[in-house]
Short mmCIF file of C-alpha atoms and ligand atoms in Angstrom, two decimals:
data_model
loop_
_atom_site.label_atom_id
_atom_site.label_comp_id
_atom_site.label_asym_id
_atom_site.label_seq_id
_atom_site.Cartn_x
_atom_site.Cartn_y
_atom_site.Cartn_z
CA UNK A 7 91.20 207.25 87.94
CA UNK A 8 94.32 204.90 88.02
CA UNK A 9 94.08 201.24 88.01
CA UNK A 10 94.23 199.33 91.70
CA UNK A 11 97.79 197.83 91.98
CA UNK A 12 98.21 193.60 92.16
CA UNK A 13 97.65 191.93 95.12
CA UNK A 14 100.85 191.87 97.02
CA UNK A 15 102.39 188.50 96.37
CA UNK A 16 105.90 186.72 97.34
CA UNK A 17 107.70 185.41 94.43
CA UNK A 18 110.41 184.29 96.77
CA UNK A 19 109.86 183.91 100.53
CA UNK A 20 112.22 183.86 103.57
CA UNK A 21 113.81 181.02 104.35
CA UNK A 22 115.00 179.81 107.83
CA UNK A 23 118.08 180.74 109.41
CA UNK A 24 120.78 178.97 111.76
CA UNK A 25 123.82 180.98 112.59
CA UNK A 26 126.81 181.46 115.27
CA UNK A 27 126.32 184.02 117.98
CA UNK A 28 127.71 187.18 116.79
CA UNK A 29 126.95 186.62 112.75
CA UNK A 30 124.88 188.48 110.89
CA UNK A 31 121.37 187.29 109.69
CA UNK A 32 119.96 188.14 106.50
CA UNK A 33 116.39 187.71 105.76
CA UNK A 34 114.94 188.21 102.55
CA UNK A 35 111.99 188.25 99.90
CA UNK A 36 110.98 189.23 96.53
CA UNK A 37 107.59 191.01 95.91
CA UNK A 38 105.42 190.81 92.68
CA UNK A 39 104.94 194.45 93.17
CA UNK A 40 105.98 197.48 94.96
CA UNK A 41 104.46 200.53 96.09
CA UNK A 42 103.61 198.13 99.12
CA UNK A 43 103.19 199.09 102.79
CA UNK A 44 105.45 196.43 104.21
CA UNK A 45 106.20 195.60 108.27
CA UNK A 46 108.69 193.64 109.83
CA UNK A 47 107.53 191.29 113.28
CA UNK A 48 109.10 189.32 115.67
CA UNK A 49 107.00 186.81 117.70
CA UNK A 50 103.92 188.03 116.48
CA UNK A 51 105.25 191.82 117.06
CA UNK A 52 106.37 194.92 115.33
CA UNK A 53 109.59 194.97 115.26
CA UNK A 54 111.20 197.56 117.42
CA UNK A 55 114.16 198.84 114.71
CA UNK A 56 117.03 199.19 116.98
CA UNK A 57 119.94 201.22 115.53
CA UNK A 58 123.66 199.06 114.41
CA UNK A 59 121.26 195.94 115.38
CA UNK A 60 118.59 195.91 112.48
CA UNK A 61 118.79 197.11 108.85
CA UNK A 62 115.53 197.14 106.65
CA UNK A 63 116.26 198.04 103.25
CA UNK A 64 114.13 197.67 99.83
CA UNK A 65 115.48 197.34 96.72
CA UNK A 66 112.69 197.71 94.16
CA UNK A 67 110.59 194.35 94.34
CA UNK A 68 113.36 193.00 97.03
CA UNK A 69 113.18 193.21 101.20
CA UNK A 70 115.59 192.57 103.31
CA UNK A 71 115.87 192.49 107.09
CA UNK A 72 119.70 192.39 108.19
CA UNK A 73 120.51 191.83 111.99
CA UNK A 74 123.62 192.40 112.99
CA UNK A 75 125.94 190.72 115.78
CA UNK A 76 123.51 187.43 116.49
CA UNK A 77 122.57 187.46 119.82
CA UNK A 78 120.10 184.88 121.52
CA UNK A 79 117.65 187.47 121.67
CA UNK A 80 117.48 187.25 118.24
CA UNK A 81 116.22 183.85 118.19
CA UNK A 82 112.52 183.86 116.90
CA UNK A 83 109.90 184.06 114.02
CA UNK A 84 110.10 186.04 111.96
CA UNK A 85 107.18 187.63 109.46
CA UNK A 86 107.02 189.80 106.43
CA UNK A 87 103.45 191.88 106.03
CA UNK A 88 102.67 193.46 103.01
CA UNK A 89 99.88 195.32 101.98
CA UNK A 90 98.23 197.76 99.27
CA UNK A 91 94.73 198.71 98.53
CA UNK A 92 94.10 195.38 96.63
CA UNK A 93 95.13 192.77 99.70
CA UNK A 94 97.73 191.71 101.81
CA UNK A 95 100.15 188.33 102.12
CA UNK A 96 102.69 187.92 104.86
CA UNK A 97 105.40 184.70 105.25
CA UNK A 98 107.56 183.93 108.00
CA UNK A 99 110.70 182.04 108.65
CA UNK A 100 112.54 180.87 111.72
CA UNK A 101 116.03 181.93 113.26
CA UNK A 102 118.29 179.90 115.86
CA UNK A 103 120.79 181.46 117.34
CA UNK A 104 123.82 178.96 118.47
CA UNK A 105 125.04 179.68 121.43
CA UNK A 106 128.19 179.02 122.93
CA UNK A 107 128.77 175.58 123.60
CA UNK A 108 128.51 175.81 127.37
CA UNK A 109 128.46 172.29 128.39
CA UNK A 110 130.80 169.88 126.79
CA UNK A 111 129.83 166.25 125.70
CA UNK A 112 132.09 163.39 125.08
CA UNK A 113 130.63 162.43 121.48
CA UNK A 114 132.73 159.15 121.98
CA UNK A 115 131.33 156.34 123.78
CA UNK A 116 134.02 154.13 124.61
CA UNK A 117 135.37 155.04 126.97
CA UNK A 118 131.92 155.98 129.18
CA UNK A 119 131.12 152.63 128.16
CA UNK A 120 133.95 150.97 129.58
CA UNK A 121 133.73 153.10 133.22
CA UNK A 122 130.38 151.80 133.43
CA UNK A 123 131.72 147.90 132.77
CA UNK A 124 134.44 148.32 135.42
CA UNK A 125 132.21 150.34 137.73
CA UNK A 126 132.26 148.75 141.46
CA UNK A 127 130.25 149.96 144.16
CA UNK A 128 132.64 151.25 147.28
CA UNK A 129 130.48 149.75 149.66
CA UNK A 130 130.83 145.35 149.06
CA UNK A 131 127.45 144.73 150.69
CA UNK A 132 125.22 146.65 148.01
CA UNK A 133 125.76 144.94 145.06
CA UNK A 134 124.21 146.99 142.78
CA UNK A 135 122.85 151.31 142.89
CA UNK A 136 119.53 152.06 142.55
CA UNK A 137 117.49 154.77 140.70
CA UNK A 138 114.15 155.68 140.84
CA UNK A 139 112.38 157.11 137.74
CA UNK A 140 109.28 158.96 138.79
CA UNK A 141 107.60 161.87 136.47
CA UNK A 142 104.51 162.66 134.73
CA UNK A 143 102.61 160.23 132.60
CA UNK A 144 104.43 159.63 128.96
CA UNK A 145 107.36 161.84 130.31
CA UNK A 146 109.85 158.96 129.09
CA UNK A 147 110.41 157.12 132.12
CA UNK A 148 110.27 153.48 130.31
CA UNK A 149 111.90 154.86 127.15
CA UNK A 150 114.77 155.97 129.15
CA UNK A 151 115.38 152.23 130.69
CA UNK A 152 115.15 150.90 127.10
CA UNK A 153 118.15 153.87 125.84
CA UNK A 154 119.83 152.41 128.24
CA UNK A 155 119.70 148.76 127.94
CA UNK A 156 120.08 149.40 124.29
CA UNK A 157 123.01 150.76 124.88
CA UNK A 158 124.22 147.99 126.73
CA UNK A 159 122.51 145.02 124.64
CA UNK A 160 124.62 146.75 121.35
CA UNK A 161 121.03 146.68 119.59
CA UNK A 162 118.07 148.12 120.13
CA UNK A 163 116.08 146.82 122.88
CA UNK A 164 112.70 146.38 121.61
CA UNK A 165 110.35 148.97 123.20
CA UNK A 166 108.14 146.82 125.25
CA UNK A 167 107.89 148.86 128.64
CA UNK A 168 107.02 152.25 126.37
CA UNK A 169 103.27 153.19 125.67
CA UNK A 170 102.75 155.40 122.08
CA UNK A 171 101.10 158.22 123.84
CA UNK A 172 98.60 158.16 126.35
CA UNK A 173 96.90 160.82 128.95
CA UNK A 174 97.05 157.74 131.53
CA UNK A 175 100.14 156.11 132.33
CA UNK A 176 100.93 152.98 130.54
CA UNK A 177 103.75 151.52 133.60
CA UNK A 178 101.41 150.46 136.38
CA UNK A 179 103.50 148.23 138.64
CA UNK A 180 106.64 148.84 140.28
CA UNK A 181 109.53 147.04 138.31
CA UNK A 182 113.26 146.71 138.79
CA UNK A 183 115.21 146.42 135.79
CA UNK A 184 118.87 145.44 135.47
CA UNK A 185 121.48 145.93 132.51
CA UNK A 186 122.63 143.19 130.96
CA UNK A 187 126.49 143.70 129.97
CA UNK A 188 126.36 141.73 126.39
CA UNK A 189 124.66 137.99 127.48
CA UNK A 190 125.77 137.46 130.88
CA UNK A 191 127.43 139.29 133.31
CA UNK A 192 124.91 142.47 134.52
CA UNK A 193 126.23 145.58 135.44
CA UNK A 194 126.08 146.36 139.70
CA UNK A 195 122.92 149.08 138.47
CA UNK A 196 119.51 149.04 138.60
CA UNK A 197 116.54 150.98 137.19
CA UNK A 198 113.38 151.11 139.17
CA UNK A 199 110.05 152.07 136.92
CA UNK A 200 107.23 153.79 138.20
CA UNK A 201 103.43 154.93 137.23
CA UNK A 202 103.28 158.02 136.16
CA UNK A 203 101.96 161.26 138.39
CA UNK A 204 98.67 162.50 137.67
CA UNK A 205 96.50 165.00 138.69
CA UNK A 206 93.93 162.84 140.15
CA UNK A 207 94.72 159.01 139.25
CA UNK A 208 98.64 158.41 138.70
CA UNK A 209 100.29 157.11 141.88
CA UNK A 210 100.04 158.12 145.07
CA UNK A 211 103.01 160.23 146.65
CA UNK A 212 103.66 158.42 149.30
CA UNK A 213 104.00 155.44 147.46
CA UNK A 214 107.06 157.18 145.85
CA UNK A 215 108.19 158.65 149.08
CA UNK A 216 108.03 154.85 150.12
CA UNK A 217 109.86 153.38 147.64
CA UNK A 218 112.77 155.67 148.24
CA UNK A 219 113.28 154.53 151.25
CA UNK A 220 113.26 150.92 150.04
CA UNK A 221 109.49 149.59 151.79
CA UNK A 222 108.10 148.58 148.42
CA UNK A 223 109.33 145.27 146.68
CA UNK A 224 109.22 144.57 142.72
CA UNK A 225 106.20 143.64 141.58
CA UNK A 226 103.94 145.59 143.34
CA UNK A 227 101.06 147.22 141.77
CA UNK A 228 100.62 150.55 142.13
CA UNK A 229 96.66 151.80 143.58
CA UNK A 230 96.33 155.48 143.11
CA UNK A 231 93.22 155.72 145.51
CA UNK A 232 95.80 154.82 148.55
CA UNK A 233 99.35 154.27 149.84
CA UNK A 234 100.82 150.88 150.34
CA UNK A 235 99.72 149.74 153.69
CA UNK A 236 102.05 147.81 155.88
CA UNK A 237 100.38 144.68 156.17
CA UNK A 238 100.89 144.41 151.98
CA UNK A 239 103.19 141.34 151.15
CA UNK A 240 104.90 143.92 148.89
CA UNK A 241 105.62 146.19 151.96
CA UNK A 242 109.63 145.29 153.35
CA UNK A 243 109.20 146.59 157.14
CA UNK A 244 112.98 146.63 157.74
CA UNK A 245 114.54 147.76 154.32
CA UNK A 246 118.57 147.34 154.35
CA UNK A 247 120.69 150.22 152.68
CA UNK A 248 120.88 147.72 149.28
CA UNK A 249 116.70 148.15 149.11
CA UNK A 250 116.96 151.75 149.31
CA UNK A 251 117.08 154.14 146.37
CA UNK A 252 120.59 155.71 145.64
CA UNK A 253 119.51 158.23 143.50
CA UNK A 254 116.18 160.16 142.28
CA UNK A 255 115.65 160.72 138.85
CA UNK A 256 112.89 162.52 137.86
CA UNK A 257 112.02 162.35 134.12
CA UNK A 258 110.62 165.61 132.92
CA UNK A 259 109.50 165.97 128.93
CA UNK A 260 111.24 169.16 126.87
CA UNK A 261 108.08 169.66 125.01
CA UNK A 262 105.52 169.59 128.06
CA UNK A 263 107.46 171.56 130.61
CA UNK A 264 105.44 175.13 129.53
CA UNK A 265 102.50 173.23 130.25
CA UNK A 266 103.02 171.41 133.48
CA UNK A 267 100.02 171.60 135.73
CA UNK A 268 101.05 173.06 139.23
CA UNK A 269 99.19 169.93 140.72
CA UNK A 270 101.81 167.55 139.15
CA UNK A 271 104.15 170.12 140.25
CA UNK A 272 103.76 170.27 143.62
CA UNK A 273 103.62 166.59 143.76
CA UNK A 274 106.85 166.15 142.37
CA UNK A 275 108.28 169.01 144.69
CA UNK A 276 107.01 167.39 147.51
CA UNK A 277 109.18 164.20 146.56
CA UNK A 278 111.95 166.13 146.16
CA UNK A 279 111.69 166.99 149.38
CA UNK A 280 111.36 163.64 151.22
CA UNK A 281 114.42 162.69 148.84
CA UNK A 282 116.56 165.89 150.21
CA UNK A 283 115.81 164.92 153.84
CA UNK A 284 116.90 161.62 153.24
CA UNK A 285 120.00 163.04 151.91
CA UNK A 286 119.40 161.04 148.15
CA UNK A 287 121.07 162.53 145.32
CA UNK A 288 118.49 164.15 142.88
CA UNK A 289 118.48 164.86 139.20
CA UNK A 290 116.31 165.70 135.91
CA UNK A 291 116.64 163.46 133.07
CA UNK A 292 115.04 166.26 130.14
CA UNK A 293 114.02 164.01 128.16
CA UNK A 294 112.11 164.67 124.19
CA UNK A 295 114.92 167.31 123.87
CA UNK A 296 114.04 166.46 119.45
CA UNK A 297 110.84 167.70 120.47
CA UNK A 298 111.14 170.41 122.12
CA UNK A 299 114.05 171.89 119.68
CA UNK A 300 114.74 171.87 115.59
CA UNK A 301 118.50 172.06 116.01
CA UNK A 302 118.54 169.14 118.45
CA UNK A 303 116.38 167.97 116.47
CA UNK A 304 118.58 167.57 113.24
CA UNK A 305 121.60 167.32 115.04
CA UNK A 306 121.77 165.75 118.86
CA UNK A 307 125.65 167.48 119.05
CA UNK A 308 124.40 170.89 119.30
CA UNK A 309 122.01 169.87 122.41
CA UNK A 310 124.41 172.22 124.80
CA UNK A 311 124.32 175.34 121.86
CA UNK A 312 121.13 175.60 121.83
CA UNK A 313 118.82 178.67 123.20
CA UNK A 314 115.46 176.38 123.74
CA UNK A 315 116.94 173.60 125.80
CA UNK A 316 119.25 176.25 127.87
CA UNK A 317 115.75 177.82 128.71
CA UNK A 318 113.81 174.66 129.34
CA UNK A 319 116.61 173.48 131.95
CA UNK A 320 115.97 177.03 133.41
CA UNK A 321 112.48 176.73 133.34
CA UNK A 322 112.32 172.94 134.92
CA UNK A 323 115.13 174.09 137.79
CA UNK A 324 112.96 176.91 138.65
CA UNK A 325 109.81 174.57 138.88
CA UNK A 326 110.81 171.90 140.46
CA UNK A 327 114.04 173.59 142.86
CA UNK A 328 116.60 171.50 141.30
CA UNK A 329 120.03 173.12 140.25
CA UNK A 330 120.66 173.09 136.63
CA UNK A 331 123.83 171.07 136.86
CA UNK A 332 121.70 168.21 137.84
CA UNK A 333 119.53 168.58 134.82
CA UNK A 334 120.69 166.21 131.85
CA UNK A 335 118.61 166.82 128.53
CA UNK A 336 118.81 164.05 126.74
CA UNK A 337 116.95 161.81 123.98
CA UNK A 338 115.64 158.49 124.06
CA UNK A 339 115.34 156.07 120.94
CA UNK A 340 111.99 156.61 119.70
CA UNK A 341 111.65 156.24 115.98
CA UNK A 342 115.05 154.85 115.06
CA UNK A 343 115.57 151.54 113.80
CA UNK A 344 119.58 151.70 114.22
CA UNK A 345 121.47 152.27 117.11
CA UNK A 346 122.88 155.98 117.34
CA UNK A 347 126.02 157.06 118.69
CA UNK A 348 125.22 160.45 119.62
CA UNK A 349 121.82 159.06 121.52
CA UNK A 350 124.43 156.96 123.15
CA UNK A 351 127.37 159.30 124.19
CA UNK A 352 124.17 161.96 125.32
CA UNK A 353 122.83 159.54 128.02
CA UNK A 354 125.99 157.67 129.04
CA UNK A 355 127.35 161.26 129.92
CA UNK A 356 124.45 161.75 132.25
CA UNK A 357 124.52 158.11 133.45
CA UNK A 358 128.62 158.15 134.65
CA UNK A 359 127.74 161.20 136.62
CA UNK A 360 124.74 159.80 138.29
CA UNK A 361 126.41 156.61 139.07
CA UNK A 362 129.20 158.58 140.53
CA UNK A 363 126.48 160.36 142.69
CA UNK A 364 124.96 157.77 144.03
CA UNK A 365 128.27 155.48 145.10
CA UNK A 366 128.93 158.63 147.22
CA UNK A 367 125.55 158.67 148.55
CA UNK A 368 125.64 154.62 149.35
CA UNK A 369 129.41 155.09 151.00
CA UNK A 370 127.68 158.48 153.03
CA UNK A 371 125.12 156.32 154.47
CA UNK A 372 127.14 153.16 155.18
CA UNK A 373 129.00 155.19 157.23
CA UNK A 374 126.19 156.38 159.85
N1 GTP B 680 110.70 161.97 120.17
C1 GTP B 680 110.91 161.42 121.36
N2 GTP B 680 109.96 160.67 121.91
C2 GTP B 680 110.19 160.13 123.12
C3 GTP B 680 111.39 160.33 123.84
N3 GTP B 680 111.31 159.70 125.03
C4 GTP B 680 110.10 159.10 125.04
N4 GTP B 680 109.42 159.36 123.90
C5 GTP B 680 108.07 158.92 123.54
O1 GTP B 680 107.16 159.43 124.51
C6 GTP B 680 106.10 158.50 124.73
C7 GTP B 680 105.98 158.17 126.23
O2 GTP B 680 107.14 157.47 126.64
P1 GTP B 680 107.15 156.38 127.83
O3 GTP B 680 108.56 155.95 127.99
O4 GTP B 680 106.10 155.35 127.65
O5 GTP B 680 106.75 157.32 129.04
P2 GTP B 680 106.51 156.87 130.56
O6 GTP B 680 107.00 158.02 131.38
O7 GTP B 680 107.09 155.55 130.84
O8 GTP B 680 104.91 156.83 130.60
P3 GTP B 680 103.91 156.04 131.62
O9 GTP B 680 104.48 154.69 131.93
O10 GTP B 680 102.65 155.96 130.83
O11 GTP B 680 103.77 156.92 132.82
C8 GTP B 680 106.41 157.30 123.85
O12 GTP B 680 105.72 157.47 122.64
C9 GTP B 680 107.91 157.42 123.60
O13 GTP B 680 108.31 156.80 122.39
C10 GTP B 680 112.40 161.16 123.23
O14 GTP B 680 113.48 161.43 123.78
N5 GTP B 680 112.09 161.68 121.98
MG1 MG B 681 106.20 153.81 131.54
#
């Protein structure tokens, strides 16, 4: 009788890949052993050799799984099994795909900056535009006024409106803030926070649908078990076109958009469409993209290259009915102590677009 072989062990395991579309991949691994019975898997399974794609070789204790011509199906995880009579082991490593860059970014902020400094409104009697951030609870509404007063105060703002995580939403009344431009002068732009939507609590719908169309005033505080009634002090009966949301932005997190409850969905579709009947400009802010995405992750610039976020601004358009070139990904400060350039250039290219949208939408209306 011979002697059972050794336990299949790795001596060296596979180690994650990042490559250009159309590269070749190499994944590999040295064994303590061979003799082994060894399988390759892809997201958990078998993978399915396909001819001038995949190439498994073995070269005594050595594996290797070559994959030819990246492609963004290739994307995935990746996992070695072996086994023998005496056990098995298995290890796994990740590969990204880049894709083509297929949205550019200006990575320099000056000059966004500056269009947003000089920015007038067309219309003289609405002195400044006004969005509406409404989205689930901890999406990154109030993170997403503090990017971008941070990027206007030239440090960064101290995080005061953001919760650390929490199932119930941390912004409970209805508050207006404005950018400061340096110490003084404030740019003509406003930023209107809301309570987060929730299954059951959160804030009511029509409260948002309300607020749109410019009833609710600053300050108010939101009750989930009803709607503003009109006999509230914070209820404006005759709202003019300057009380009136310009533009709709609903803040939707990377990492939570597989998981979306259809509830919360179809609450946030049905503001959508009070917003498209009043004619308001609508977009996603996708925020947590660093979340949702290693390659964003450890470098913001290849947000627009990368597989995950394409999908995630495919999934979210499909959810909520919004076109994909009104979805901006983009990533708030968070953990950073310094101000970032890249965090910067990622929402002020969202932010000159939106403010372009809603001048249009203020000059539509003034014109009725
Ligand atoms: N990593 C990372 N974290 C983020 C980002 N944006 C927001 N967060 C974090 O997500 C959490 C929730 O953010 P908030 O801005 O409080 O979310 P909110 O939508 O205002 O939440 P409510 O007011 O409770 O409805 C906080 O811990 C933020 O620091 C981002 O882009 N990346
Ligand atoms: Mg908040």
């Amino acid at each position: 009788m011979g002697s059972k072989p050794s336990k299949p062990q790795f001596i060296t395991v596979l180690g994650d890949k990042q490559v250009e579309m159309g590269k070749e991949i190499i994944l590999s691994c040295e064994t303590n052993t061979e003799g082994l019975t060894v399988t390759w898997e892809k997201d958990g399974h078998t993978l399915k050799c396909v001819q001038d794609k995949h190439v498994m070789k073995q070269d005594g204790n050595n594996w290797s799984l070559q994959i030819l011509n990246a492609d963004e199906v290739d994307e995935g995880n990746y996992t070695i099994k072996l086994e023998n009579q005496s056990g098995r082991d298995a290890c796994s490593a990740k590969v990204i795909v880049e894709l083509k860059e297929w949205r550019t970014v200006q990575w320099k902020q000056n000059e966004m900056v500056d269009y947003l400094r000089t920015f007038t409104i067309d219309i003289d009697e609405v002195k400044e535009l006004r969005f509406l951030l409404y989205g689930l609870v901890g999406a990154g509404k109030s993170s997403t006024i503090n990017t971008i007063k941070t990027i206007f105060g030239g440090s960064q703002f101290v995080n005061c409106l953001a919760e650390a995580m929490s199932t119930t939403s941390f912004t409970m009344k209805y508050e207006k803030y404005v950018i400061a431009d340096g110490k003084e002068d404030l740019l003509p732009l406003a930023f209107n926070d809301t309570v987060g939507v929730e299954k059951e609590q959160g804030v009511h719908t029509d409260d948002i649908i309300s607020a749109l169309r410019g009833h609710i005033k600053e300050g108010y505080v939101f009750n989930p078990k009803s709607q503003i009634s009109e006999e509230n002090p914070h209820y404006l009966k005759n709202p003019s076109l300057s009380d009136r949301i310009h533009c709709l932005v609903s803040v939707v997190a990377a990492d939570r958009i597989a998981v979306m409850d259809q509830e919360i969905i179809n609450k946030m579709r049905q503001v959508r469409q009070a917003a498209n009947r009043m004619g308001i400009p609508q977009v996603v802010f996708m925020t947590r993209v660093d979340l949702a995405c290693p390659l964003t992750k450890e470098n913001l610039r290849y947000i627009y290259k990368s597989k995950k976020v394409r999908d995630n601004m495919q999934k979210c358009s499909s959810l909520l009915g919004i076109p994909v070139n009104c979805i901006f990904p983009v990533k708030n400060y968070h953990m950073e102590t310094h101000v970032s350039g890249d965090i910067n250039c990622l929402m002020l290219d969202a932010l000159t677009q939106i403010v372009d949208w809603a001048n249009d939408y203020v000059a539509q209306i003034a014109q009725i």
